[in-house]
């Protein structure tokens, strides 16, 4: 497993729209989450050891923060031809096995990962919502991009929960710290075009 760090995306940039199928066989787009105060987009997959080590934490955070008006989605963009363990049927099995509390979507063309600027798994993008907006999805601005916390291997050694702290600040109407640590994990498994 080659360690990859996320590449910063401009804070304040608008959330890209998408239309993806979830493991529940429903289609999802950005506007489906308009009622949420905050939207977390997590690029994850099945086989990456960094994701496997943190998936329980991610699911617990999603459950906790959904009660506060935060919507979560997980997106897998890995090439399932060369990495069949990240294919759609395997995603369905993982979501069921882990009892994911959020939609787990498949980006089979990899266009959504490219639109967001995602490069590794797990990588988190957090978008706020303008108060009183008539079209919230059009005004979702990037507030946080980076890692889950400071110790992917072992939750017992976590001293700084970056994502949770960012969510708390956004929910209080504040911006997260601008010194955001990059996500680290496996690279997204891009298709090789010939």
PDB file of C-alpha atoms in Angstrom:
ATOM      1  CA  UNK A   1       0.000   0.000   0.000  1.00  0.00           C
ATOM      2  CA  UNK A   2       1.492   3.284  -1.116  1.00  0.00           C
ATOM      3  CA  UNK A   3       0.797   6.174   1.234  1.00  0.00           C
ATOM      4  CA  UNK A   4      -0.849   9.126  -0.523  1.00  0.00           C
ATOM      5  CA  UNK A   5      -1.671  12.550   0.914  1.00  0.00           C
ATOM      6  CA  UNK A   6      -4.603  14.659  -0.203  1.00  0.00           C
ATOM      7  CA  UNK A   7      -4.052  17.709  -2.362  1.00  0.00           C
ATOM      8  CA  UNK A   8      -5.639  20.896  -0.964  1.00  0.00           C
ATOM      9  CA  UNK A   9      -8.785  22.126  -2.684  1.00  0.00           C
ATOM     10  CA  UNK A  10      -9.644  25.823  -2.359  1.00  0.00           C
ATOM     11  CA  UNK A  11     -11.699  26.408   0.792  1.00  0.00           C
ATOM     12  CA  UNK A  12     -14.925  28.139  -0.160  1.00  0.00           C
ATOM     13  CA  UNK A  13     -15.238  26.281  -3.470  1.00  0.00           C
ATOM     14  CA  UNK A  14     -18.708  25.055  -4.349  1.00  0.00           C
ATOM     15  CA  UNK A  15     -19.693  21.412  -3.935  1.00  0.00           C
ATOM     16  CA  UNK A  16     -19.797  19.675  -7.328  1.00  0.00           C
ATOM     17  CA  UNK A  17     -23.107  18.136  -8.305  1.00  0.00           C
ATOM     18  CA  UNK A  18     -23.267  14.394  -8.853  1.00  0.00           C
ATOM     19  CA  UNK A  19     -25.655  11.606  -9.752  1.00  0.00           C
ATOM     20  CA  UNK A  20     -24.540   8.273  -8.314  1.00  0.00           C
ATOM     21  CA  UNK A  21     -26.138   4.968  -7.402  1.00  0.00           C
ATOM     22  CA  UNK A  22     -25.994   3.803  -3.805  1.00  0.00           C
ATOM     23  CA  UNK A  23     -25.708   0.283  -2.460  1.00  0.00           C
ATOM     24  CA  UNK A  24     -29.458   0.517  -1.769  1.00  0.00           C
ATOM     25  CA  UNK A  25     -29.919   0.793  -5.582  1.00  0.00           C
ATOM     26  CA  UNK A  26     -31.264   4.344  -5.258  1.00  0.00           C
ATOM     27  CA  UNK A  27     -29.816   7.283  -7.166  1.00  0.00           C
ATOM     28  CA  UNK A  28     -28.465  10.255  -5.223  1.00  0.00           C
ATOM     29  CA  UNK A  29     -27.595  13.801  -6.221  1.00  0.00           C
ATOM     30  CA  UNK A  30     -26.364  16.832  -4.329  1.00  0.00           C
ATOM     31  CA  UNK A  31     -29.828  18.383  -3.978  1.00  0.00           C
ATOM     32  CA  UNK A  32     -31.049  15.306  -2.052  1.00  0.00           C
ATOM     33  CA  UNK A  33     -29.114  16.698   0.922  1.00  0.00           C
ATOM     34  CA  UNK A  34     -30.441  20.278   0.765  1.00  0.00           C
ATOM     35  CA  UNK A  35     -32.169  19.996   4.144  1.00  0.00           C
ATOM     36  CA  UNK A  36     -28.914  19.170   5.943  1.00  0.00           C
ATOM     37  CA  UNK A  37     -27.057  21.992   7.668  1.00  0.00           C
ATOM     38  CA  UNK A  38     -23.738  20.391   6.761  1.00  0.00           C
ATOM     39  CA  UNK A  39     -22.733  17.743   4.218  1.00  0.00           C
ATOM     40  CA  UNK A  40     -19.773  15.394   4.691  1.00  0.00           C
ATOM     41  CA  UNK A  41     -18.514  13.637   1.566  1.00  0.00           C
ATOM     42  CA  UNK A  42     -16.154  10.803   2.464  1.00  0.00           C
ATOM     43  CA  UNK A  43     -14.143   9.114  -0.269  1.00  0.00           C
ATOM     44  CA  UNK A  44     -13.705   5.567   0.967  1.00  0.00           C
ATOM     45  CA  UNK A  45     -13.448   2.050  -0.462  1.00  0.00           C
ATOM     46  CA  UNK A  46     -13.447  -1.549   0.715  1.00  0.00           C
ATOM     47  CA  UNK A  47      -9.860  -2.779   0.493  1.00  0.00           C
ATOM     48  CA  UNK A  48      -7.739   0.133   1.758  1.00  0.00           C
ATOM     49  CA  UNK A  49      -6.268  -0.646   5.209  1.00  0.00           C
ATOM     50  CA  UNK A  50      -6.565   3.035   6.192  1.00  0.00           C
ATOM     51  CA  UNK A  51     -10.307   2.893   5.518  1.00  0.00           C
ATOM     52  CA  UNK A  52     -10.719  -0.481   7.215  1.00  0.00           C
ATOM     53  CA  UNK A  53      -8.980   0.839  10.342  1.00  0.00           C
ATOM     54  CA  UNK A  54     -11.252   3.900  10.547  1.00  0.00           C
ATOM     55  CA  UNK A  55     -14.600   2.743   9.150  1.00  0.00           C
ATOM     56  CA  UNK A  56     -16.073   2.112  12.619  1.00  0.00           C
ATOM     57  CA  UNK A  57     -15.097   5.622  13.743  1.00  0.00           C
ATOM     58  CA  UNK A  58     -16.534   7.136  10.586  1.00  0.00           C
ATOM     59  CA  UNK A  59     -19.827   5.295  11.030  1.00  0.00           C
ATOM     60  CA  UNK A  60     -20.104   6.355  14.679  1.00  0.00           C
ATOM     61  CA  UNK A  61     -19.414   9.992  13.784  1.00  0.00           C
ATOM     62  CA  UNK A  62     -22.017   9.822  11.022  1.00  0.00           C
ATOM     63  CA  UNK A  63     -24.584   8.485  13.490  1.00  0.00           C
ATOM     64  CA  UNK A  64     -23.707  11.074  16.125  1.00  0.00           C
ATOM     65  CA  UNK A  65     -23.662  14.090  13.844  1.00  0.00           C
ATOM     66  CA  UNK A  66     -26.724  13.116  11.817  1.00  0.00           C
ATOM     67  CA  UNK A  67     -28.706  14.002  14.961  1.00  0.00           C
ATOM     68  CA  UNK A  68     -27.234  17.521  14.672  1.00  0.00           C
ATOM     69  CA  UNK A  69     -28.270  18.082  11.058  1.00  0.00           C
ATOM     70  CA  UNK A  70     -25.157  16.723   9.324  1.00  0.00           C
ATOM     71  CA  UNK A  71     -25.673  14.498   6.269  1.00  0.00           C
ATOM     72  CA  UNK A  72     -22.987  11.989   5.281  1.00  0.00           C
ATOM     73  CA  UNK A  73     -22.249  10.114   2.105  1.00  0.00           C
ATOM     74  CA  UNK A  74     -19.496   7.661   1.315  1.00  0.00           C
ATOM     75  CA  UNK A  75     -18.221   7.428  -2.260  1.00  0.00           C
ATOM     76  CA  UNK A  76     -16.014   4.712  -3.714  1.00  0.00           C
ATOM     77  CA  UNK A  77     -14.293   5.692  -6.954  1.00  0.00           C
ATOM     78  CA  UNK A  78     -11.827   2.818  -7.274  1.00  0.00           C
ATOM     79  CA  UNK A  79     -11.400   0.892 -10.511  1.00  0.00           C
ATOM     80  CA  UNK A  80     -13.367  -2.298  -9.838  1.00  0.00           C
ATOM     81  CA  UNK A  81     -11.901  -4.087 -12.857  1.00  0.00           C
ATOM     82  CA  UNK A  82      -8.429  -4.216 -11.330  1.00  0.00           C
ATOM     83  CA  UNK A  83      -9.705  -4.078  -7.729  1.00  0.00           C
ATOM     84  CA  UNK A  84     -12.811  -6.310  -7.683  1.00  0.00           C
ATOM     85  CA  UNK A  85     -12.967  -6.124  -3.883  1.00  0.00           C
ATOM     86  CA  UNK A  86     -14.084  -2.510  -4.443  1.00  0.00           C
ATOM     87  CA  UNK A  87     -16.832  -3.448  -6.913  1.00  0.00           C
ATOM     88  CA  UNK A  88     -20.482  -2.582  -6.401  1.00  0.00           C
ATOM     89  CA  UNK A  89     -21.568  -5.966  -5.031  1.00  0.00           C
ATOM     90  CA  UNK A  90     -18.662  -5.954  -2.571  1.00  0.00           C
ATOM     91  CA  UNK A  91     -19.674  -2.427  -1.524  1.00  0.00           C
ATOM     92  CA  UNK A  92     -23.185  -3.703  -0.789  1.00  0.00           C
ATOM     93  CA  UNK A  93     -21.753  -6.463   1.380  1.00  0.00           C
ATOM     94  CA  UNK A  94     -19.446  -4.064   3.267  1.00  0.00           C
ATOM     95  CA  UNK A  95     -22.227  -1.574   3.933  1.00  0.00           C
ATOM     96  CA  UNK A  96     -24.418  -4.342   5.327  1.00  0.00           C
ATOM     97  CA  UNK A  97     -21.575  -5.919   7.340  1.00  0.00           C
ATOM     98  CA  UNK A  98     -20.608  -2.562   8.910  1.00  0.00           C
ATOM     99  CA  UNK A  99     -24.215  -1.344   9.158  1.00  0.00           C
ATOM    100  CA  UNK A 100     -23.268   1.952   7.516  1.00  0.00           C
ATOM    101  CA  UNK A 101     -25.674   4.678   8.569  1.00  0.00           C
ATOM    102  CA  UNK A 102     -24.994   6.727   5.431  1.00  0.00           C
ATOM    103  CA  UNK A 103     -25.493   6.164   1.702  1.00  0.00           C
ATOM    104  CA  UNK A 104     -22.506   4.399   0.128  1.00  0.00           C
ATOM    105  CA  UNK A 105     -22.293   5.435  -3.524  1.00  0.00           C
ATOM    106  CA  UNK A 106     -20.340   4.077  -6.490  1.00  0.00           C
ATOM    107  CA  UNK A 107     -18.503   6.486  -8.779  1.00  0.00           C
ATOM    108  CA  UNK A 108     -17.902   4.025 -11.601  1.00  0.00           C
ATOM    109  CA  UNK A 109     -16.701   6.659 -14.099  1.00  0.00           C
ATOM    110  CA  UNK A 110     -14.432   8.314 -11.492  1.00  0.00           C
ATOM    111  CA  UNK A 111     -15.728  11.703 -12.704  1.00  0.00           C
ATOM    112  CA  UNK A 112     -17.060  12.615  -9.261  1.00  0.00           C
ATOM    113  CA  UNK A 113     -13.722  12.002  -7.525  1.00  0.00           C
ATOM    114  CA  UNK A 114     -12.043  14.189 -10.139  1.00  0.00           C
ATOM    115  CA  UNK A 115     -14.667  16.930  -9.722  1.00  0.00           C
ATOM    116  CA  UNK A 116     -14.133  17.003  -5.952  1.00  0.00           C
ATOM    117  CA  UNK A 117     -10.345  16.782  -6.254  1.00  0.00           C
ATOM    118  CA  UNK A 118     -10.179  13.576  -4.213  1.00  0.00           C
ATOM    119  CA  UNK A 119      -6.963  11.573  -4.482  1.00  0.00           C
ATOM    120  CA  UNK A 120      -6.933   9.135  -1.541  1.00  0.00           C
ATOM    121  CA  UNK A 121      -9.043   7.043   0.798  1.00  0.00           C
ATOM    122  CA  UNK A 122     -10.233   7.980   3.314  1.00  0.00           C
ATOM    123  CA  UNK A 123     -10.511  11.668   2.403  1.00  0.00           C
ATOM    124  CA  UNK A 124     -13.152  13.985   3.841  1.00  0.00           C
ATOM    125  CA  UNK A 125     -14.793  17.061   2.317  1.00  0.00           C
ATOM    126  CA  UNK A 126     -17.174  19.107   4.489  1.00  0.00           C
ATOM    127  CA  UNK A 127     -19.580  21.627   2.991  1.00  0.00           C
ATOM    128  CA  UNK A 128     -21.589  24.221   4.873  1.00  0.00           C
ATOM    129  CA  UNK A 129     -24.903  25.715   3.868  1.00  0.00           C
ATOM    130  CA  UNK A 130     -25.734  29.389   3.521  1.00  0.00           C
ATOM    131  CA  UNK A 131     -28.440  30.367   6.007  1.00  0.00           C
ATOM    132  CA  UNK A 132     -31.795  31.166   4.435  1.00  0.00           C
ATOM    133  CA  UNK A 133     -30.726  30.051   0.990  1.00  0.00           C
ATOM    134  CA  UNK A 134     -33.480  29.096  -1.425  1.00  0.00           C
ATOM    135  CA  UNK A 135     -31.130  26.760  -3.277  1.00  0.00           C
ATOM    136  CA  UNK A 136     -28.786  25.315  -0.641  1.00  0.00           C
ATOM    137  CA  UNK A 137     -27.047  22.788  -2.874  1.00  0.00           C
ATOM    138  CA  UNK A 138     -25.959  25.580  -5.195  1.00  0.00           C
ATOM    139  CA  UNK A 139     -24.398  27.414  -2.267  1.00  0.00           C
ATOM    140  CA  UNK A 140     -22.618  24.630  -0.403  1.00  0.00           C
ATOM    141  CA  UNK A 141     -19.114  25.923   0.246  1.00  0.00           C
ATOM    142  CA  UNK A 142     -16.118  23.793   1.209  1.00  0.00           C
ATOM    143  CA  UNK A 143     -15.250  24.430   4.863  1.00  0.00           C
ATOM    144  CA  UNK A 144     -12.966  21.486   5.612  1.00  0.00           C
ATOM    145  CA  UNK A 145     -10.918  19.007   3.609  1.00  0.00           C
ATOM    146  CA  UNK A 146      -8.568  16.554   5.203  1.00  0.00           C
ATOM    147  CA  UNK A 147      -8.116  13.746   7.647  1.00  0.00           C
ATOM    148  CA  UNK A 148     -10.403  12.101  10.175  1.00  0.00           C
ATOM    149  CA  UNK A 149      -8.015  12.399  13.109  1.00  0.00           C
ATOM    150  CA  UNK A 150      -4.339  12.158  14.041  1.00  0.00           C
ATOM    151  CA  UNK A 151      -3.990   8.378  14.463  1.00  0.00           C
ATOM    152  CA  UNK A 152      -5.505   6.199  11.778  1.00  0.00           C
ATOM    153  CA  UNK A 153      -4.020   2.951  13.124  1.00  0.00           C
ATOM    154  CA  UNK A 154      -5.478   2.944  16.629  1.00  0.00           C
ATOM    155  CA  UNK A 155      -8.387   4.956  17.927  1.00  0.00           C
ATOM    156  CA  UNK A 156      -7.024   4.698  21.499  1.00  0.00           C
ATOM    157  CA  UNK A 157      -4.096   6.917  20.495  1.00  0.00           C
ATOM    158  CA  UNK A 158      -6.149   9.706  18.910  1.00  0.00           C
ATOM    159  CA  UNK A 159      -5.373  13.098  20.487  1.00  0.00           C
ATOM    160  CA  UNK A 160      -6.896  15.379  17.844  1.00  0.00           C
ATOM    161  CA  UNK A 161     -10.217  14.604  16.155  1.00  0.00           C
ATOM    162  CA  UNK A 162      -9.849  16.989  13.217  1.00  0.00           C
ATOM    163  CA  UNK A 163     -13.099  16.166  11.423  1.00  0.00           C
ATOM    164  CA  UNK A 164     -15.280  16.267  14.543  1.00  0.00           C
ATOM    165  CA  UNK A 165     -13.735  19.576  15.638  1.00  0.00           C
ATOM    166  CA  UNK A 166     -14.361  21.050  12.188  1.00  0.00           C
ATOM    167  CA  UNK A 167     -17.990  19.906  12.301  1.00  0.00           C
ATOM    168  CA  UNK A 168     -18.483  21.407  15.759  1.00  0.00           C
ATOM    169  CA  UNK A 169     -17.181  24.779  14.591  1.00  0.00           C
ATOM    170  CA  UNK A 170     -19.317  24.785  11.443  1.00  0.00           C
ATOM    171  CA  UNK A 171     -22.419  23.896  13.464  1.00  0.00           C
ATOM    172  CA  UNK A 172     -21.644  26.871  15.755  1.00  0.00           C
ATOM    173  CA  UNK A 173     -21.555  29.157  12.709  1.00  0.00           C
ATOM    174  CA  UNK A 174     -17.766  29.440  12.698  1.00  0.00           C
ATOM    175  CA  UNK A 175     -15.130  28.412  10.191  1.00  0.00           C
ATOM    176  CA  UNK A 176     -12.837  25.523  11.057  1.00  0.00           C
ATOM    177  CA  UNK A 177      -9.161  26.217  11.602  1.00  0.00           C
ATOM    178  CA  UNK A 178      -7.570  27.101   8.245  1.00  0.00           C
ATOM    179  CA  UNK A 179      -4.543  24.940   9.100  1.00  0.00           C
ATOM    180  CA  UNK A 180      -6.131  21.703   7.933  1.00  0.00           C
ATOM    181  CA  UNK A 181      -4.029  18.549   7.928  1.00  0.00           C
ATOM    182  CA  UNK A 182      -4.154  16.523   4.719  1.00  0.00           C
ATOM    183  CA  UNK A 183      -5.896  13.194   4.554  1.00  0.00           C
ATOM    184  CA  UNK A 184      -3.617  10.223   4.172  1.00  0.00           C
ATOM    185  CA  UNK A 185      -4.333   6.791   2.872  1.00  0.00           C
ATOM    186  CA  UNK A 186      -4.328   4.660  -0.246  1.00  0.00           C
ATOM    187  CA  UNK A 187      -4.426   6.401  -3.592  1.00  0.00           C
ATOM    188  CA  UNK A 188      -7.679   6.214  -5.504  1.00  0.00           C
ATOM    189  CA  UNK A 189      -7.217   3.378  -7.974  1.00  0.00           C
ATOM    190  CA  UNK A 190      -7.599   5.224 -11.260  1.00  0.00           C
ATOM    191  CA  UNK A 191      -8.390   3.447 -14.493  1.00  0.00           C
ATOM    192  CA  UNK A 192      -5.577   3.354 -16.983  1.00  0.00           C
ATOM    193  CA  UNK A 193      -6.849   4.704 -20.291  1.00  0.00           C
ATOM    194  CA  UNK A 194      -5.099   3.482 -23.423  1.00  0.00           C
TER     195      UNK A 194
END
